[in-house]
Coordinates of C-alpha atoms in Angstrom, one line a residue:
X138 CA 149.3 -105.2 20.0
X139 CA 147.1 -102.8 21.9
X140 CA 148.2 -101.7 25.4
X141 CA 146.9 -99.3 28.1
X142 CA 143.4 -99.4 26.8
X143 CA 140.1 -98.4 28.3
X144 CA 137.2 -101.0 28.0
X145 CA 134.9 -99.2 30.4
X146 CA 131.3 -100.4 29.9
X147 CA 132.2 -103.5 27.9
X148 CA 130.3 -106.5 29.4
X149 CA 132.3 -109.6 29.1
X150 CA 131.7 -113.3 30.3
X151 CA 134.6 -115.8 30.4
X152 CA 134.3 -119.5 31.1
X153 CA 137.1 -121.3 32.6
X154 CA 138.3 -118.1 34.3
X155 CA 140.3 -119.2 37.2
X156 CA 143.5 -120.6 35.5
X157 CA 145.6 -120.5 32.3
X158 CA 144.1 -118.3 29.5
X159 CA 140.8 -117.7 31.1
X160 CA 142.4 -116.2 34.1
X161 CA 144.7 -114.0 32.0
X162 CA 141.7 -112.8 30.2
X163 CA 139.8 -112.0 33.3
X164 CA 142.7 -110.1 34.8
X165 CA 143.5 -108.0 31.7
X166 CA 139.8 -107.2 30.8
X167 CA 139.0 -106.3 34.3
X168 CA 142.3 -104.1 34.6
X169 CA 141.2 -102.3 31.4
X170 CA 137.8 -101.4 32.7
X171 CA 135.5 -104.0 31.3
X172 CA 132.8 -105.3 33.4
X173 CA 133.6 -109.0 33.6
X174 CA 131.9 -112.2 34.8
X175 CA 133.6 -115.4 34.9
X176 CA 132.8 -119.1 35.4
X177 CA 134.6 -121.9 37.0
X178 CA 133.8 -125.2 38.9
X179 CA 135.7 -124.6 42.2
X180 CA 134.1 -122.2 44.8
X181 CA 137.3 -121.4 46.5
X182 CA 139.1 -120.4 43.2
X183 CA 136.3 -118.4 42.0
X184 CA 136.2 -116.4 45.4
X185 CA 139.9 -115.8 45.3
X186 CA 139.9 -114.5 41.6
X187 CA 136.8 -112.4 42.3
X188 CA 138.6 -110.8 45.2
X189 CA 141.7 -110.2 43.3
X190 CA 140.2 -108.8 40.2
X191 CA 136.9 -107.2 41.2
X192 CA 135.2 -109.4 38.5
X193 CA 132.0 -111.3 39.0
X194 CA 132.7 -114.9 40.1
X195 CA 130.2 -117.6 39.2
X196 CA 130.4 -121.2 40.4
X197 CA 129.3 -123.6 37.7
X198 CA 130.1 -126.6 35.5
X199 CA 129.7 -126.2 31.7
X200 CA 129.6 -129.9 31.4
X201 CA 126.3 -130.1 33.4
X202 CA 123.2 -129.3 31.6
X203 CA 121.4 -128.0 34.8
X204 CA 124.2 -125.6 35.6
X205 CA 123.7 -123.7 32.3
X206 CA 120.7 -121.5 33.0
X207 CA 121.7 -120.5 36.6
X208 CA 125.2 -119.5 35.1
X209 CA 123.4 -117.5 32.2
X210 CA 121.1 -115.6 34.7
X211 CA 123.9 -114.8 37.1
X212 CA 125.9 -113.4 33.9
X213 CA 123.2 -111.2 32.8
X214 CA 122.1 -110.1 36.4
X215 CA 125.8 -109.1 37.3
X216 CA 126.6 -107.4 34.3
X217 CA 123.2 -105.9 33.2
X218 CA 123.4 -107.6 29.9
X219 CA 126.3 -109.0 27.8
X220 CA 128.3 -107.8 24.9
X221 CA 131.1 -110.4 24.6
X222 CA 131.0 -114.2 25.5
X223 CA 134.4 -116.0 25.7
X224 CA 133.9 -119.7 25.5
X225 CA 137.2 -120.8 27.1
X226 CA 136.5 -123.7 29.4
X227 CA 138.0 -126.9 28.1
X228 CA 138.3 -130.6 29.0
X229 CA 141.1 -132.8 27.5
X230 CA 138.8 -136.0 27.9
X231 CA 141.3 -138.8 29.0
X232 CA 144.2 -137.9 31.2
X233 CA 146.9 -139.0 30.4
X234 CA 146.1 -138.7 26.7
X235 CA 145.4 -142.1 24.9
X236 CA 144.8 -143.3 21.5
X237 CA 141.2 -143.6 20.4
X238 CA 141.1 -147.3 20.5
X239 CA 141.8 -146.9 24.3
X240 CA 139.6 -144.0 25.0
X241 CA 136.6 -144.8 27.3
X242 CA 133.2 -143.6 25.9
X243 CA 132.8 -141.8 29.0
X244 CA 136.0 -139.7 28.5
X245 CA 134.9 -138.8 25.0
X246 CA 131.5 -137.7 26.3
X247 CA 133.2 -135.5 28.8
X248 CA 135.2 -133.8 26.4
X249 CA 132.1 -133.1 24.2
X250 CA 130.0 -132.1 27.0
X251 CA 132.3 -129.3 28.1
X252 CA 133.9 -128.3 24.8
X253 CA 131.0 -128.5 22.5
X254 CA 127.6 -129.1 24.1
X255 CA 128.3 -126.9 27.2
X256 CA 129.6 -124.0 24.9
X257 CA 126.5 -124.4 22.8
X258 CA 124.0 -124.5 25.7
X259 CA 125.5 -121.4 27.4
X260 CA 125.7 -119.4 24.1
X261 CA 122.1 -120.3 23.3
X262 CA 121.0 -119.3 26.9
X263 CA 122.8 -116.0 26.4
X264 CA 121.7 -115.4 22.7
X265 CA 118.8 -113.1 23.7
X266 CA 121.2 -110.9 25.8
X267 CA 123.7 -110.7 23.0
X268 CA 121.0 -109.9 20.3
X269 CA 119.8 -107.1 22.6
X270 CA 123.3 -105.7 22.9
X271 CA 123.6 -105.8 19.1
X272 CA 120.3 -103.9 18.7
X273 CA 121.6 -101.4 21.2
X274 CA 124.6 -100.8 18.8
X275 CA 126.9 -102.1 21.4
X276 CA 128.2 -105.0 19.3
X277 CA 127.8 -108.6 20.1
X278 CA 130.6 -111.2 19.9
X279 CA 131.2 -114.8 20.8
X280 CA 134.7 -115.9 21.0
X281 CA 135.5 -119.6 21.1
X282 CA 138.8 -120.8 22.1
X283 CA 140.0 -123.3 19.6
X284 CA 143.2 -125.3 19.1
X285 CA 145.3 -126.6 16.2
X286 CA 144.2 -130.0 17.5
X287 CA 140.9 -129.0 15.7
X288 CA 142.5 -129.1 12.4
X289 CA 145.6 -131.4 12.8
X290 CA 145.2 -135.2 13.4
X291 CA 147.5 -135.5 16.4
X292 CA 147.7 -139.1 17.9
X293 CA 146.3 -139.2 21.5
X294 CA 144.3 -135.9 21.1
X295 CA 141.3 -137.6 19.6
X296 CA 138.6 -136.6 22.2
X297 CA 139.8 -133.0 22.6
X298 CA 140.6 -132.6 18.9
X299 CA 137.3 -133.8 17.7
X300 CA 135.3 -131.7 20.1
X301 CA 137.2 -128.6 19.1
X302 CA 136.8 -129.3 15.5
X303 CA 133.0 -129.7 16.1
X304 CA 132.9 -126.6 18.0
X305 CA 134.7 -124.5 15.3
X306 CA 132.3 -125.7 12.6
X307 CA 129.2 -125.3 14.8
X308 CA 130.2 -121.7 15.5
X309 CA 131.0 -121.0 11.8
X310 CA 127.5 -122.0 11.0
X311 CA 126.1 -119.9 13.8
X312 CA 128.1 -116.9 12.5
X313 CA 126.3 -117.2 9.2
X314 CA 122.8 -117.8 10.8
X315 CA 123.1 -115.0 13.3
X316 CA 124.0 -112.2 10.8
X317 CA 120.6 -110.8 10.8
X318 CA 120.8 -110.6 14.7
X319 CA 124.1 -108.7 14.5
X320 CA 126.1 -111.3 16.4
X321 CA 129.5 -112.4 15.3
X322 CA 131.0 -115.8 16.1
X323 CA 134.8 -116.4 15.9
X324 CA 137.0 -119.4 16.6
X325 CA 140.5 -118.4 17.8
X326 CA 143.5 -120.7 18.2
X327 CA 145.9 -119.1 20.9
X328 CA 148.6 -121.4 20.2
X329 CA 150.5 -123.9 22.6
X330 CA 150.6 -122.1 26.1
X331 CA 152.2 -122.7 29.4
X332 CA 148.8 -123.6 31.1
X333 CA 147.7 -126.2 33.6
X334 CA 145.8 -128.0 30.8
X335 CA 148.8 -128.2 28.6
X336 CA 150.9 -129.6 31.5
X337 CA 148.3 -132.3 32.0
X338 CA 148.4 -133.2 28.3
X339 CA 152.1 -133.0 27.9
X340 CA 153.8 -132.9 31.4
X341 CA 157.4 -133.2 29.8
X342 CA 156.9 -130.2 27.7
X343 CA 159.5 -127.3 28.4
X344 CA 157.5 -124.3 29.5
X345 CA 160.2 -122.0 28.0
X346 CA 159.0 -123.2 24.5
X347 CA 155.3 -122.3 25.3
X348 CA 153.5 -119.0 24.9
X349 CA 152.6 -117.3 28.2
X350 CA 148.9 -116.9 28.7
X351 CA 149.2 -113.2 29.4
X352 CA 150.6 -112.8 25.7
X353 CA 147.8 -115.0 24.4
X354 CA 145.2 -113.1 26.3
X355 CA 146.6 -109.9 25.0
X356 CA 146.3 -111.2 21.4
X357 CA 142.6 -112.3 21.9
X358 CA 141.8 -109.0 23.3
X359 CA 143.2 -107.3 20.2
X360 CA 141.0 -109.5 18.0
X361 CA 138.1 -108.9 20.2
X362 CA 138.5 -105.0 19.7
X363 CA 139.0 -105.6 15.8
X364 CA 135.8 -107.7 15.6
X365 CA 133.5 -105.0 17.4
X366 CA 131.6 -103.0 14.8
X367 CA 133.2 -99.6 14.1
X368 CA 130.2 -97.8 15.5
X369 CA 129.6 -99.9 18.5
X370 CA 129.6 -98.6 21.9
X371 CA 131.5 -99.0 24.2
X372 CA 134.7 -99.0 22.2
X373 CA 138.2 -99.1 23.4
X374 CA 139.9 -95.8 23.8
X375 CA 143.6 -95.3 24.2
X376 CA 144.8 -93.6 27.5
X377 CA 147.6 -91.3 27.7

C-alpha cells in the first residue's frame, strides 16, 4: 500500500463525499495534495467537510436530473478541469432491505436513479473535461464504486445489486468505447465496510468484522495511481 504520497495537481471529484468511503477518500486525497471537489446532498455536512479538509464542497443530489449539470459546472470551475471522477454516491433502495416481491417500484427507481443513471449522467456531463485531461497527457480515469452484490444474488439486495451490476457493465462498455479518448473506466469493490450505508442495510452486523473506510480508501487510491498512464502528469511522488 502506498503511504506518504504527494498528489499535488491531481484534480479529483468524489460523489457521496460526506460519509463512509467517500469521506475517507476526500480526506486522504486532500491530505496528500490533490485538488478535490466532492458532492453530497446535505448543505451543513458539505460545509463542515469543506472546512475540515479544504476541499471544494458542492451541494447536489445525483438522483435528480436537474442537479447534474450544475454539479458538473461547479466541479470543473472549482478544479480548473478534471482528471479523476469517483462515482461513490449510492442508494440502497428500500430500507430496511426487502425481497423483490415486496419492493416498491419507487424504491427500485431510487436505487437506479442514484447508482446507475446519476453516475451515467454526471460522467457524461464531465466526459469533455476528462477527454481534455487525457489530451493534455494528465491521464483521465473514472472509478465506479461497486459491490459484491453486483455479482452475487443476495436475497433482499435486489434493488441495490441490480443497480450496481448494471453500473459495472455500463462502465465496462464505456471503457471500450472511450479508448480513443484516452479515458479509463474501472469498477472497484471495496468490500464490506463499517459505513452508515452498511449499518442501514445490516444494523445487527458487528463493526469489528467490517473493513474500516480509511483502509478501503487507501486501497482505492493505490489502484487509482496504478491506473494512471505511466507518463501522465501529475503523478504521485513519494515524500521522504
